[in-house]
Coordinates of C-alpha atoms and ligand atoms in Angstrom, one line a residue:
Chain A
M20 CA 0.0 0.0 0.0
A21 CA 1.4 3.4 -1.0
K22 CA 1.8 5.7 1.9
I23 CA 0.8 9.2 0.7
D24 CA -0.7 10.8 3.8
K25 CA 1.2 13.3 5.9
V26 CA 1.9 12.0 9.3
L27 CA 3.2 14.0 12.3
M28 CA 6.3 12.3 13.6
S29 CA 9.3 13.2 15.7
G30 CA 12.6 13.2 13.9
N31 CA 13.7 10.1 15.7
E32 CA 10.6 8.1 14.8
A33 CA 10.7 9.4 11.2
M34 CA 14.3 8.3 10.7
A35 CA 13.4 4.8 12.1
E36 CA 10.4 4.5 9.8
A37 CA 12.5 5.8 6.8
A38 CA 15.0 3.0 7.5
I39 CA 12.2 0.4 7.4
C40 CA 10.9 2.0 4.2
A41 CA 14.5 1.7 2.8
G42 CA 14.4 -2.1 3.2
C43 CA 16.4 -2.2 6.4
R44 CA 15.5 -5.3 8.2
S45 CA 17.9 -5.3 11.1
Y46 CA 18.5 -2.7 13.8
F47 CA 20.7 -2.9 16.8
G48 CA 21.0 -0.2 19.4
Y49 CA 21.4 0.9 23.0
P50 CA 19.4 3.6 24.7
I51 CA 20.7 7.1 25.0
T52 CA 19.0 10.5 25.1
P53 CA 18.1 12.2 22.8
Q54 CA 17.7 9.3 20.3
N55 CA 15.7 6.8 22.5
E56 CA 12.5 7.2 20.4
L57 CA 14.4 5.8 17.4
L58 CA 15.3 2.6 19.2
E59 CA 11.8 2.4 20.8
Y60 CA 10.1 2.8 17.4
M61 CA 12.3 0.0 16.0
S62 CA 11.5 -2.3 18.9
A63 CA 7.8 -1.9 18.1
H64 CA 7.9 -1.8 14.3
M65 CA 10.9 -3.8 13.1
P66 CA 9.4 -7.2 14.1
N67 CA 6.2 -6.3 12.3
A68 CA 8.2 -5.7 9.2
G69 CA 9.8 -9.2 9.6
G70 CA 13.1 -7.7 10.7
V71 CA 15.5 -8.2 13.6
F72 CA 15.5 -5.8 16.5
I73 CA 18.0 -6.3 19.4
Q74 CA 18.6 -3.9 22.3
A75 CA 22.3 -4.7 22.6
E76 CA 24.4 -4.7 25.8
S77 CA 26.4 -1.7 24.6
E78 CA 27.0 0.5 21.6
I79 CA 30.1 -1.6 20.9
A80 CA 28.0 -4.8 20.7
A81 CA 25.3 -3.0 18.6
I82 CA 27.8 -1.8 15.9
N83 CA 29.3 -5.3 15.8
M84 CA 25.9 -6.9 15.4
C85 CA 25.6 -4.5 12.4
Y86 CA 28.9 -5.7 11.1
G87 CA 27.5 -9.3 11.3
A88 CA 24.2 -8.4 9.7
A89 CA 25.9 -6.4 6.9
A90 CA 28.4 -9.2 6.3
A91 CA 25.4 -11.5 5.9
G92 CA 24.1 -9.1 3.2
M93 CA 21.2 -7.4 5.0
R94 CA 20.5 -3.7 5.1
T95 CA 21.3 -2.7 8.7
M96 CA 21.3 0.3 10.9
T97 CA 22.3 1.5 14.4
S98 CA 21.7 4.8 16.0
S99 CA 23.0 6.6 19.0
S100 CA 24.0 10.0 20.4
S101 CA 27.5 11.3 20.9
P102 CA 28.9 9.3 23.8
G103 CA 27.5 6.1 22.2
I104 CA 29.0 7.0 18.8
S105 CA 32.4 7.3 20.5
L106 CA 32.0 3.6 21.5
K107 CA 30.9 2.7 18.0
T108 CA 34.0 4.2 16.3
E109 CA 36.0 1.0 16.7
G110 CA 33.3 -1.0 14.9
I111 CA 32.8 1.8 12.2
S112 CA 36.5 1.5 11.4
Y113 CA 36.2 -2.3 11.0
I114 CA 33.1 -1.9 8.9
A115 CA 34.9 0.6 6.7
G116 CA 37.9 -1.8 6.6
A117 CA 35.8 -4.8 5.6
D118 CA 33.9 -2.7 3.0
L119 CA 30.5 -3.3 4.6
P120 CA 27.4 -1.2 4.0
C121 CA 25.9 0.1 7.2
V122 CA 23.9 3.2 8.3
V123 CA 24.7 4.9 11.5
V124 CA 22.5 7.7 12.9
N125 CA 24.1 10.2 15.3
V126 CA 21.6 12.4 17.1
V127 CA 24.3 14.7 18.5
R128 CA 24.2 16.1 22.0
G129 CA 26.3 18.4 24.0
G130 CA 29.9 17.3 24.8
P131 CA 32.6 16.4 25.5
G132 CA 32.3 13.7 28.1
L133 CA 28.8 13.2 29.3
G134 CA 28.0 16.8 28.3
N135 CA 24.3 17.1 28.3
I136 CA 21.3 16.1 26.3
A137 CA 20.8 19.4 24.4
P138 CA 21.3 19.7 20.7
A139 CA 24.8 20.3 19.5
Q140 CA 27.2 19.9 16.5
G141 CA 30.4 19.0 18.4
D142 CA 30.8 15.7 16.6
Y143 CA 31.5 17.2 13.2
F144 CA 35.2 16.4 13.4
Q145 CA 34.6 12.9 14.6
A146 CA 32.1 12.2 11.8
T147 CA 34.0 13.8 8.9
K148 CA 37.6 13.3 9.8
G149 CA 37.6 9.7 10.9
G150 CA 36.8 9.2 14.5
G151 CA 38.0 5.6 14.5
H152 CA 41.5 4.4 13.5
G153 CA 43.0 4.1 10.1
D154 CA 42.5 5.7 6.7
Y155 CA 38.8 5.6 6.1
H156 CA 36.0 8.0 5.4
M157 CA 32.3 7.7 5.7
I158 CA 29.7 9.6 3.8
V159 CA 28.1 11.9 6.3
L160 CA 24.6 13.4 5.5
A161 CA 23.3 16.3 7.6
P162 CA 19.5 16.9 7.4
S163 CA 18.0 20.2 8.5
T164 CA 14.4 19.2 8.6
I165 CA 12.5 16.1 9.4
P166 CA 11.2 15.5 5.8
E167 CA 14.8 15.8 4.8
S168 CA 15.9 13.4 7.5
V169 CA 13.6 10.8 5.9
E170 CA 15.0 11.5 2.5
L171 CA 18.6 11.3 3.7
V172 CA 18.1 8.0 5.6
M173 CA 16.7 6.5 2.4
L174 CA 19.7 7.9 0.5
A175 CA 22.1 6.7 3.2
F176 CA 21.1 3.0 2.6
E177 CA 21.5 3.4 -1.2
L178 CA 24.9 5.0 -0.9
A179 CA 26.1 2.5 1.7
D180 CA 25.3 -0.3 -0.7
R181 CA 26.6 1.4 -3.8
Y182 CA 30.0 2.3 -2.2
R183 CA 30.1 -0.5 0.3
G184 CA 30.9 1.5 3.4
P185 CA 29.4 3.0 6.5
V186 CA 27.2 6.1 6.0
M187 CA 26.3 8.4 8.8
V188 CA 23.2 10.6 9.2
L189 CA 24.4 13.4 11.3
A190 CA 21.3 14.9 13.1
D191 CA 21.1 16.6 16.5
G192 CA 18.9 16.6 19.5
M193 CA 16.6 19.2 18.0
L194 CA 16.0 17.3 14.8
G195 CA 15.5 14.1 16.8
Q196 CA 13.0 15.5 19.3
M197 CA 11.1 18.0 17.2
M198 CA 7.9 16.9 15.4
E199 CA 6.9 17.8 11.8
P200 CA 4.5 16.5 9.3
V201 CA 6.2 14.1 6.9
V202 CA 5.2 12.1 3.8
L203 CA 6.6 8.7 4.1
P204 CA 8.3 7.3 1.1
E205 CA 7.3 4.2 -0.9
S206 CA 8.6 1.1 0.8
I207 CA 11.4 -0.9 -0.8
D208 CA 10.9 -4.6 -0.6
P209 CA 14.3 -6.0 0.5
A210 CA 13.8 -9.0 -1.8
T211 CA 14.0 -6.7 -4.8
L212 CA 17.4 -5.3 -3.9
P213 CA 20.3 -6.5 -5.9
A214 CA 22.0 -9.6 -4.4
K215 CA 25.3 -9.0 -2.7
Q216 CA 27.6 -11.6 -4.3
W217 CA 30.3 -11.0 -1.7
A218 CA 28.1 -11.6 1.3
I219 CA 28.3 -14.5 3.8
T220 CA 25.4 -16.7 2.9
G221 CA 27.1 -20.2 3.1
A222 CA 29.6 -21.5 0.6
R223 CA 27.1 -23.5 -1.4
G224 CA 28.3 -24.3 -4.9
R225 CA 30.8 -21.5 -4.9
E226 CA 34.2 -20.6 -3.3
A227 CA 34.1 -19.3 0.3
N228 CA 33.3 -15.7 0.7
L229 CA 35.5 -13.9 3.3
V230 CA 34.7 -10.6 4.8
T231 CA 37.7 -9.1 6.5
S232 CA 39.7 -6.0 7.3
F233 CA 42.8 -8.0 8.0
Y234 CA 45.7 -8.1 5.5
L235 CA 48.9 -9.2 7.2
D236 CA 51.0 -8.5 4.1
P237 CA 51.6 -4.7 3.7
V238 CA 51.6 -5.0 -0.1
E239 CA 48.1 -6.6 0.1
L240 CA 46.8 -4.1 2.6
N241 CA 48.2 -1.2 0.6
E242 CA 46.3 -2.5 -2.4
M243 CA 43.0 -2.8 -0.5
D244 CA 43.5 0.7 1.0
V245 CA 44.4 2.2 -2.4
R246 CA 41.3 0.7 -3.9
R247 CA 39.1 2.1 -1.2
E248 CA 40.8 5.5 -1.6
E249 CA 39.8 5.4 -5.3
R250 CA 36.3 4.8 -4.2
Y251 CA 36.5 7.8 -1.9
R252 CA 37.7 10.0 -4.8
E253 CA 34.7 8.7 -6.8
I254 CA 32.4 9.7 -3.9
E255 CA 33.9 13.1 -3.8
K256 CA 33.2 13.5 -7.4
N257 CA 29.6 12.2 -7.4
E258 CA 28.1 12.6 -4.0
V259 CA 28.6 16.2 -3.0
R260 CA 25.3 17.7 -1.9
Y261 CA 24.5 21.2 -0.8
E262 CA 21.9 23.9 -1.1
E263 CA 22.3 27.6 -1.8
Y264 CA 19.7 30.1 -0.6
K265 CA 19.7 33.6 -1.9
T266 CA 23.3 33.6 -2.7
E267 CA 23.0 35.1 -6.3
D268 CA 23.4 38.7 -5.2
A269 CA 24.7 38.1 -1.7
E270 CA 27.5 40.1 -0.2
V271 CA 27.7 38.0 3.0
V272 CA 27.0 34.3 3.1
V273 CA 26.4 32.2 6.1
A274 CA 27.7 28.6 5.9
A275 CA 25.8 26.3 8.3
F276 CA 24.6 22.6 8.3
G277 CA 21.8 20.7 10.0
S278 CA 19.5 22.6 12.5
M279 CA 21.8 25.5 12.4
A280 CA 21.2 26.0 8.7
R281 CA 17.5 26.0 9.2
I282 CA 17.8 28.7 11.8
S283 CA 20.2 30.6 9.6
R284 CA 17.6 30.5 6.8
T285 CA 15.3 32.6 9.1
A286 CA 18.3 35.0 9.7
V287 CA 18.7 35.4 5.9
R288 CA 15.0 36.4 5.6
M289 CA 15.3 38.8 8.4
A290 CA 18.5 40.4 7.0
R291 CA 16.9 40.7 3.6
S292 CA 13.9 42.6 5.1
E293 CA 16.4 45.0 6.4
G294 CA 18.1 45.4 3.0
I295 CA 21.2 43.3 3.9
K296 CA 22.2 41.0 1.1
L297 CA 22.7 37.8 3.0
G298 CA 22.7 34.3 1.6
L299 CA 23.1 30.8 2.9
L300 CA 25.2 27.9 1.8
R301 CA 24.1 24.6 3.4
P302 CA 26.3 21.5 3.0
I303 CA 24.0 18.5 3.0
S304 CA 26.9 16.1 2.6
V305 CA 29.5 17.2 5.1
W306 CA 31.7 14.4 3.8
P307 CA 32.2 14.7 0.9
F308 CA 32.3 18.5 1.7
P309 CA 31.2 21.0 -0.9
Y310 CA 34.6 22.7 -1.3
E311 CA 34.0 23.7 -4.9
P312 CA 30.7 25.7 -4.4
L313 CA 32.3 27.5 -1.5
R314 CA 35.4 28.2 -3.6
A315 CA 33.2 29.7 -6.3
L316 CA 31.3 31.8 -3.7
S317 CA 34.5 33.1 -2.2
R318 CA 35.3 34.7 -5.6
R319 CA 32.3 36.9 -5.4
V320 CA 31.4 37.6 -1.7
G321 CA 33.4 39.4 0.8
T322 CA 32.6 37.3 3.9
I323 CA 31.6 33.8 4.5
L324 CA 30.4 33.5 8.1
T325 CA 30.3 29.9 9.5
V326 CA 27.7 29.3 12.2
E327 CA 27.8 26.1 14.2
M328 CA 26.6 24.7 17.5
N329 CA 30.2 24.0 18.5
A330 CA 33.5 25.8 19.0
G331 CA 34.3 25.9 15.2
Q332 CA 34.7 22.6 13.4
M333 CA 33.1 22.9 9.9
V334 CA 34.7 26.3 9.7
E335 CA 38.0 24.5 9.1
D336 CA 36.6 23.0 5.9
V337 CA 35.2 26.4 4.9
R338 CA 38.6 27.9 5.3
L339 CA 40.2 25.2 3.3
A340 CA 37.8 25.9 0.5
V341 CA 38.0 29.7 0.7
A342 CA 41.7 30.1 1.4
E343 CA 42.3 33.8 1.6
R344 CA 39.8 34.9 -1.0
A345 CA 37.2 36.1 1.5
E346 CA 36.9 36.7 5.2
T347 CA 35.9 33.6 7.1
P348 CA 34.8 34.5 10.6
F349 CA 33.1 32.0 12.9
Y350 CA 30.2 32.3 15.2
G351 CA 29.0 29.5 17.5
Q352 CA 27.6 28.6 20.9
L353 CA 28.6 25.7 23.0
G354 CA 27.2 23.5 25.7
G355 CA 24.0 22.7 23.9
L356 CA 23.0 26.3 23.5
V357 CA 21.4 27.1 20.1
P358 CA 22.1 30.4 18.4
S359 CA 18.9 32.3 17.5
P360 CA 18.2 34.0 14.2
N361 CA 18.8 37.3 16.0
D362 CA 22.2 36.1 17.3
I363 CA 23.2 35.3 13.7
L364 CA 21.8 38.6 12.3
R365 CA 23.7 40.6 14.9
E366 CA 26.9 38.7 14.0
V367 CA 26.2 39.3 10.2
K368 CA 25.9 43.0 10.8
R369 CA 29.5 43.2 11.9
Y370 CA 30.5 42.2 8.4
A371 CA 27.7 43.6 6.2
G372 CA 27.8 46.9 4.3
Chain B
M30 CA 60.6 -52.1 -2.0
P31 CA 57.8 -49.7 -2.9
V32 CA 54.6 -50.1 -0.9
S33 CA 51.4 -50.5 -2.8
T34 CA 48.4 -48.5 -1.5
E35 CA 46.0 -50.7 -3.5
N36 CA 44.6 -52.7 -0.7
M37 CA 44.8 -50.0 1.9
V38 CA 41.9 -48.4 3.6
R39 CA 42.1 -44.6 4.2
V40 CA 41.5 -44.1 7.9
F41 CA 42.7 -40.6 8.3
G42 CA 42.8 -37.5 6.1
R43 CA 42.4 -33.8 5.9
P44 CA 38.8 -32.9 6.7
E45 CA 36.7 -31.9 3.6
S46 CA 35.9 -28.5 5.2
L47 CA 39.5 -27.4 5.3
N48 CA 41.3 -26.1 2.3
E49 CA 44.9 -26.6 1.4
S50 CA 46.3 -23.8 3.6
A51 CA 48.8 -24.6 6.3
F52 CA 47.8 -23.5 9.8
S53 CA 49.9 -20.7 11.2
Y54 CA 50.2 -22.1 14.8
C55 CA 53.4 -23.0 16.4
P56 CA 54.5 -26.6 16.4
G57 CA 52.9 -28.6 19.2
C58 CA 50.2 -26.1 19.8
H59 CA 46.7 -27.3 20.8
H60 CA 45.1 -24.6 18.7
G61 CA 45.7 -26.8 15.6
V62 CA 44.1 -29.8 17.2
V63 CA 40.9 -27.9 18.1
T64 CA 40.7 -26.2 14.7
R65 CA 40.9 -29.6 13.1
M66 CA 38.3 -31.1 15.4
I67 CA 35.9 -28.3 14.4
A68 CA 36.5 -29.1 10.7
Q69 CA 35.8 -32.7 11.4
A70 CA 32.5 -31.9 13.2
I71 CA 31.5 -29.8 10.3
D72 CA 32.2 -32.7 7.9
E73 CA 30.4 -35.2 10.1
L74 CA 27.3 -33.1 10.4
N75 CA 27.5 -32.2 6.7
I76 CA 27.1 -28.5 7.3
R77 CA 30.1 -27.1 5.4
E78 CA 27.9 -25.1 3.0
R79 CA 26.0 -23.5 5.8
T80 CA 28.8 -22.8 8.2
V81 CA 30.3 -19.4 9.0
V82 CA 33.7 -19.1 10.7
I83 CA 34.2 -16.1 12.9
A84 CA 37.9 -15.7 13.6
P85 CA 39.0 -13.7 16.6
V86 CA 42.1 -11.5 17.1
G87 CA 44.6 -13.9 18.6
C88 CA 46.8 -16.7 17.3
S89 CA 43.8 -18.0 15.3
V90 CA 43.2 -14.6 13.6
S91 CA 43.7 -16.2 10.1
M92 CA 41.5 -19.2 10.8
Y93 CA 38.6 -18.1 8.5
Q94 CA 41.1 -18.5 5.6
W95 CA 41.6 -22.2 6.2
F96 CA 38.1 -23.4 5.9
R97 CA 36.1 -24.1 2.8
C98 CA 33.3 -22.1 4.5
D99 CA 32.2 -18.5 4.4
G100 CA 33.9 -16.5 7.1
T101 CA 34.8 -13.3 8.7
Q102 CA 37.2 -11.8 11.2
A103 CA 36.1 -10.0 14.3
A104 CA 37.5 -7.1 16.2
H105 CA 39.2 -8.2 19.4
G106 CA 36.5 -9.5 21.7
R107 CA 33.5 -8.7 19.5
A108 CA 33.0 -12.1 17.9
C109 CA 29.8 -13.0 19.8
A110 CA 28.2 -9.8 18.7
I111 CA 29.1 -10.4 15.1
A112 CA 27.8 -13.9 15.4
T113 CA 24.6 -12.6 16.8
G114 CA 24.2 -10.2 13.8
I115 CA 24.8 -12.9 11.3
K116 CA 22.7 -15.6 12.9
R117 CA 19.7 -13.4 13.6
V118 CA 19.4 -12.2 10.0
N119 CA 20.1 -15.6 8.5
P120 CA 19.1 -18.4 11.0
D121 CA 19.9 -21.1 8.3
L122 CA 23.6 -20.4 8.8
I123 CA 25.6 -22.4 11.3
V124 CA 27.6 -19.8 13.1
F125 CA 30.5 -20.4 15.4
T126 CA 33.1 -18.2 17.1
Y127 CA 36.5 -19.3 18.1
Q128 CA 38.1 -17.1 20.7
G129 CA 41.1 -17.0 23.1
D130 CA 40.9 -16.1 26.7
G131 CA 41.8 -12.5 26.0
A132 CA 39.1 -12.1 23.4
L133 CA 36.4 -14.0 25.1
A134 CA 37.0 -13.4 28.8
A135 CA 38.7 -10.0 29.0
I136 CA 38.0 -7.4 26.2
G137 CA 34.9 -9.2 25.0
T138 CA 33.4 -10.2 28.4
A139 CA 30.2 -8.2 27.8
E140 CA 29.6 -9.5 24.3
S141 CA 30.4 -13.1 25.4
I142 CA 28.1 -13.0 28.4
H143 CA 25.2 -11.3 26.7
A144 CA 25.2 -13.5 23.7
A145 CA 25.0 -16.5 26.1
N146 CA 22.3 -14.8 28.1
R147 CA 20.2 -14.1 25.0
G148 CA 20.6 -17.8 24.2
E149 CA 21.8 -17.0 20.7
N150 CA 21.7 -20.2 18.7
I151 CA 25.5 -20.2 18.1
T152 CA 28.5 -22.3 19.0
V153 CA 31.3 -20.7 21.0
V154 CA 34.6 -22.4 21.1
F155 CA 36.8 -21.0 23.9
I156 CA 40.5 -21.6 23.7
N157 CA 41.8 -21.2 27.3
N158 CA 45.5 -21.3 27.1
Q159 CA 45.9 -19.1 30.2
I160 CA 48.0 -16.6 28.2
Y161 CA 48.0 -14.0 25.5
G162 CA 49.6 -16.1 22.8
M163 CA 49.6 -13.8 19.8
T164 CA 51.0 -10.7 21.6
G165 CA 53.9 -12.6 23.1
G166 CA 52.8 -14.1 26.4
Q167 CA 51.2 -11.4 28.6
M168 CA 48.9 -12.3 31.4
A169 CA 45.4 -13.5 30.5
P170 CA 42.3 -13.3 32.7
T171 CA 42.7 -17.1 33.0
T172 CA 46.4 -17.0 33.9
L173 CA 46.9 -19.2 37.1
L174 CA 47.9 -17.6 40.4
G175 CA 51.7 -17.6 40.6
Q176 CA 52.1 -18.2 36.9
W177 CA 54.8 -16.3 35.1
A178 CA 53.8 -14.1 32.1
T179 CA 55.7 -11.3 30.4
S180 CA 53.4 -8.8 32.1
C181 CA 53.5 -10.4 35.5
P182 CA 57.2 -11.2 35.8
E183 CA 56.8 -12.1 39.5
G184 CA 53.9 -14.5 38.8
R185 CA 50.3 -13.5 38.9
D186 CA 49.4 -12.0 42.2
G187 CA 45.6 -12.3 42.9
R188 CA 45.5 -9.2 45.1
L189 CA 46.8 -7.0 42.4
A190 CA 46.0 -8.7 39.2
G191 CA 42.8 -10.6 40.0
H192 CA 42.2 -14.4 39.9
P193 CA 41.7 -16.8 37.1
I194 CA 38.2 -16.4 35.6
R195 CA 36.2 -19.6 35.3
F196 CA 34.2 -18.5 32.3
A197 CA 32.3 -21.8 31.7
E198 CA 31.0 -21.7 35.3
M199 CA 30.0 -18.1 34.9
V200 CA 28.0 -18.8 31.8
A201 CA 26.5 -21.9 33.4
Q202 CA 24.8 -19.6 35.9
L203 CA 22.6 -18.2 33.1
D204 CA 19.2 -19.6 32.2
A205 CA 19.6 -19.7 28.4
P206 CA 22.6 -21.7 27.5
V207 CA 21.9 -25.3 26.5
Y208 CA 25.4 -26.7 26.6
V209 CA 28.4 -25.5 28.6
T210 CA 31.4 -27.7 29.0
R211 CA 35.1 -27.6 29.8
Q212 CA 37.4 -30.1 27.9
S213 CA 41.1 -30.7 27.6
L214 CA 43.4 -32.4 25.2
F215 CA 46.2 -33.8 27.4
D216 CA 45.6 -37.5 26.8
Q217 CA 43.9 -39.8 24.3
K218 CA 40.7 -40.1 26.4
R219 CA 40.4 -36.3 26.7
L220 CA 41.0 -35.8 23.0
I221 CA 38.2 -38.1 22.1
A222 CA 35.9 -36.4 24.6
A223 CA 36.7 -32.9 23.4
G224 CA 36.0 -33.9 19.8
R225 CA 32.6 -35.3 20.9
A226 CA 31.8 -32.2 22.8
I227 CA 32.6 -29.9 19.9
K228 CA 30.4 -32.0 17.6
K229 CA 27.6 -32.0 20.2
A230 CA 27.8 -28.2 20.4
F231 CA 27.4 -27.9 16.6
R232 CA 24.7 -30.5 16.6
Y233 CA 22.7 -28.6 19.1
Q234 CA 22.9 -25.6 16.9
V235 CA 21.8 -27.6 13.9
E236 CA 18.8 -28.8 16.0
E237 CA 18.1 -25.2 16.9
K238 CA 18.5 -25.9 20.6
G239 CA 20.4 -22.7 21.4
Y240 CA 23.7 -21.5 22.7
S241 CA 26.7 -23.7 23.4
L242 CA 30.1 -23.0 25.0
V243 CA 32.9 -25.4 24.7
E244 CA 35.9 -24.2 26.7
V245 CA 39.0 -26.2 25.9
L246 CA 42.1 -26.1 28.2
T247 CA 45.0 -25.8 25.8
N248 CA 48.7 -25.3 25.9
C249 CA 51.0 -22.6 24.6
P250 CA 54.4 -24.2 24.4
T251 CA 55.9 -21.1 23.0
N252 CA 54.9 -18.6 25.7
W253 CA 54.8 -21.1 28.5
R254 CA 58.3 -21.9 27.5
M255 CA 57.6 -25.6 27.9
G256 CA 58.0 -28.7 25.7
T257 CA 54.7 -30.3 24.6
L258 CA 55.0 -33.3 26.9
E259 CA 55.8 -31.1 29.9
A260 CA 52.8 -28.8 28.9
N261 CA 50.5 -31.8 28.8
K262 CA 51.7 -32.8 32.3
H263 CA 51.2 -29.2 33.5
L264 CA 47.6 -29.2 32.1
A265 CA 46.8 -32.6 33.7
E266 CA 48.4 -32.0 37.1
V267 CA 48.1 -28.2 37.7
V268 CA 45.7 -26.4 35.3
V269 CA 42.8 -28.7 36.0
N270 CA 42.9 -27.9 39.7
T271 CA 41.9 -24.3 38.8
F272 CA 39.7 -25.3 35.9
P273 CA 37.8 -28.5 36.6
L274 CA 36.8 -30.5 33.5
G275 CA 33.3 -31.6 32.7
D276 CA 29.8 -30.6 31.6
F277 CA 28.2 -27.7 33.6
V278 CA 25.0 -27.5 31.6
D279 CA 23.5 -30.0 29.2
R280 CA 19.9 -29.2 28.4
G281 CA 20.0 -30.8 25.0
Ligands
LIG19 C1 41.4 -3.5 20.6 C2 42.6 -4.4 20.6 N1 43.4 -4.4 21.7 C3 44.5 -5.2 21.7 C4 44.9 -5.9 20.6 C5 46.1 -6.7 20.7 N2 45.9 -8.2 20.9 C6 45.9 -9.0 19.8 S1 45.7 -10.6 20.2 C7 45.6 -10.2 21.9 C8 45.4 -11.2 22.9 C9 45.4 -12.6 22.4 O1 45.2 -13.5 23.4 P1 44.0 -14.5 23.4 O2 42.7 -13.8 23.1 O3 44.1 -15.3 24.7 O4 44.3 -15.4 22.1 P2 45.6 -16.4 21.9 O5 46.5 -15.7 21.0 O6 46.1 -16.7 23.2 O7 45.0 -17.6 21.2 C10 45.8 -8.8 22.1 C11 45.8 -8.1 23.4 C12 44.0 -5.8 19.5 N3 44.3 -6.5 18.4 N4 42.9 -5.0 19.5
LIG20 S1 51.9 -18.5 20.6 FE1 51.2 -20.2 21.8 S2 49.0 -20.3 21.5 FE2 49.9 -19.1 19.8 S3 50.2 -20.6 18.2 FE3 52.1 -20.4 19.4 S4 52.0 -22.0 20.9 FE4 49.9 -21.7 20.1
LIG21 MG1 45.0 -17.0 25.1

């Protein structure tokens, strides 16, 4: 049955339902605020969809259960919030090393340490620059609304399968908890997904399939790593996603992702009503990062102000893109505080005109 | 005079479920014996095409490459969680983990206990050699009191370094496991019993009975710095006093 009606859902529930729609039939998680509703939704709905739900003994166990399910060829997902993602990084590195598709949702909260349960973006470095050990990347998608969270969870499964690696959906406590009307996508029947020839399904009438990140011989490991790097270059070429809002005539541009971009959009409208030519560049994929669009913008605007709910993480990528061609100030709030449109506008006025 | 094989009967050979690779264990190591016993059980139960090998980090890290079965390699300690993921999404597969004392009873304690407690329908083979073999002989959670290891040069002191963990007994406290046993390999009788225990643990999985743990007391001639005969004597006379042999649970 096609689902066409709008339903009011929290971000956490919507991401869970989107995963089921994407043909994910195994979910493993461990409770942590502010993502509990995702796990709870899965506990209620995954069994009905004929899938596997396990509340694991830890985030480490959960991500390794994903490793197993992914190795067996099943679309699989885990979710957590910042401290739990730290525990998952070992597993994410192994999943990347074994070339396994897996979706990880991070509903980011205040940090470091236990921090708090308020929305934050302090896990940007961890998500985009590795987090776990070794040379690996994961595609990181940062939604800024709940309908977009649904879209990006669906996309995450597709990209994970296409490029055989972990894909993270980088949300935050606000996106997880907030409710919005969403239209749920058409469900994918997992049986219609292409078979994974490499998966562990039993060596029946074929050579044994081995799923591993272990290559004792440096020449062999180098070869595997180089091949993966080539795939990363391909991802950088094909999978950069971003949105520009009122940048055509902009003199100042705000760069922001996730919830912060949504708030910045309001700031742009407020600025425009006061005659300030403000625009917004919103990376949707934060890895691969939209360096090129920012580079292009930096040739025509004087200032690119990065706004984040952290001490300044994405701003490093913005500065890499912009080099010295434009001013690249940063504005952020820490500790789970969320900058308001007024805060942003006030900051913009320091550089406008 | 050349011997003709014409009238001979083949009584021993390489199990079907092993490929041509050579094991990477040290000479005289019990690891090789247990690895072979597993292959034999897979042959006898005719499950090679359904079996998944989950190799640990430890001296048996490469073991998934020696079987003509699908296989994978787990992060240190995480094998039981990976086994859970595989088995739950594809219950037709016969999934076993093979783990040392470091993997199973130190870094992977949580994963090992909780897979047992959920009664996952998997087979766990636990190689208790009372030492970290692969990393060169450091103390294991199962190292005997007073035993020398490279990281307890004065011998293990229970007050500072804890006491040997009896993992089979711990798991036997849980409600879910169907078969929990401790075996050894130091004489012919024990070898036969261990082979049977391993086969039984796989058979229970095939029969969908649930979780089995076969702990095997093994040697590490290299890091114990003992000859194999002396190591067998040590197992028979000393190690069994801390780790008693026998079945702790058999609900099959
Ligand atoms: C996270 C992590 N920590 C430490 C290691 C290093 N390490 C490799 S094997 C091993 C211990 C092996 O001992 P055991 O599990 O008893 O297996 P054995 O070699 O004795 O069969 C350790 C500590 C690792 N690979 N990963
Ligand atoms: S180091 Fe010890 S346990 Fe490892 S293969 Fe050699 S003898 Fe066996
Ligand atoms: Mg050991």
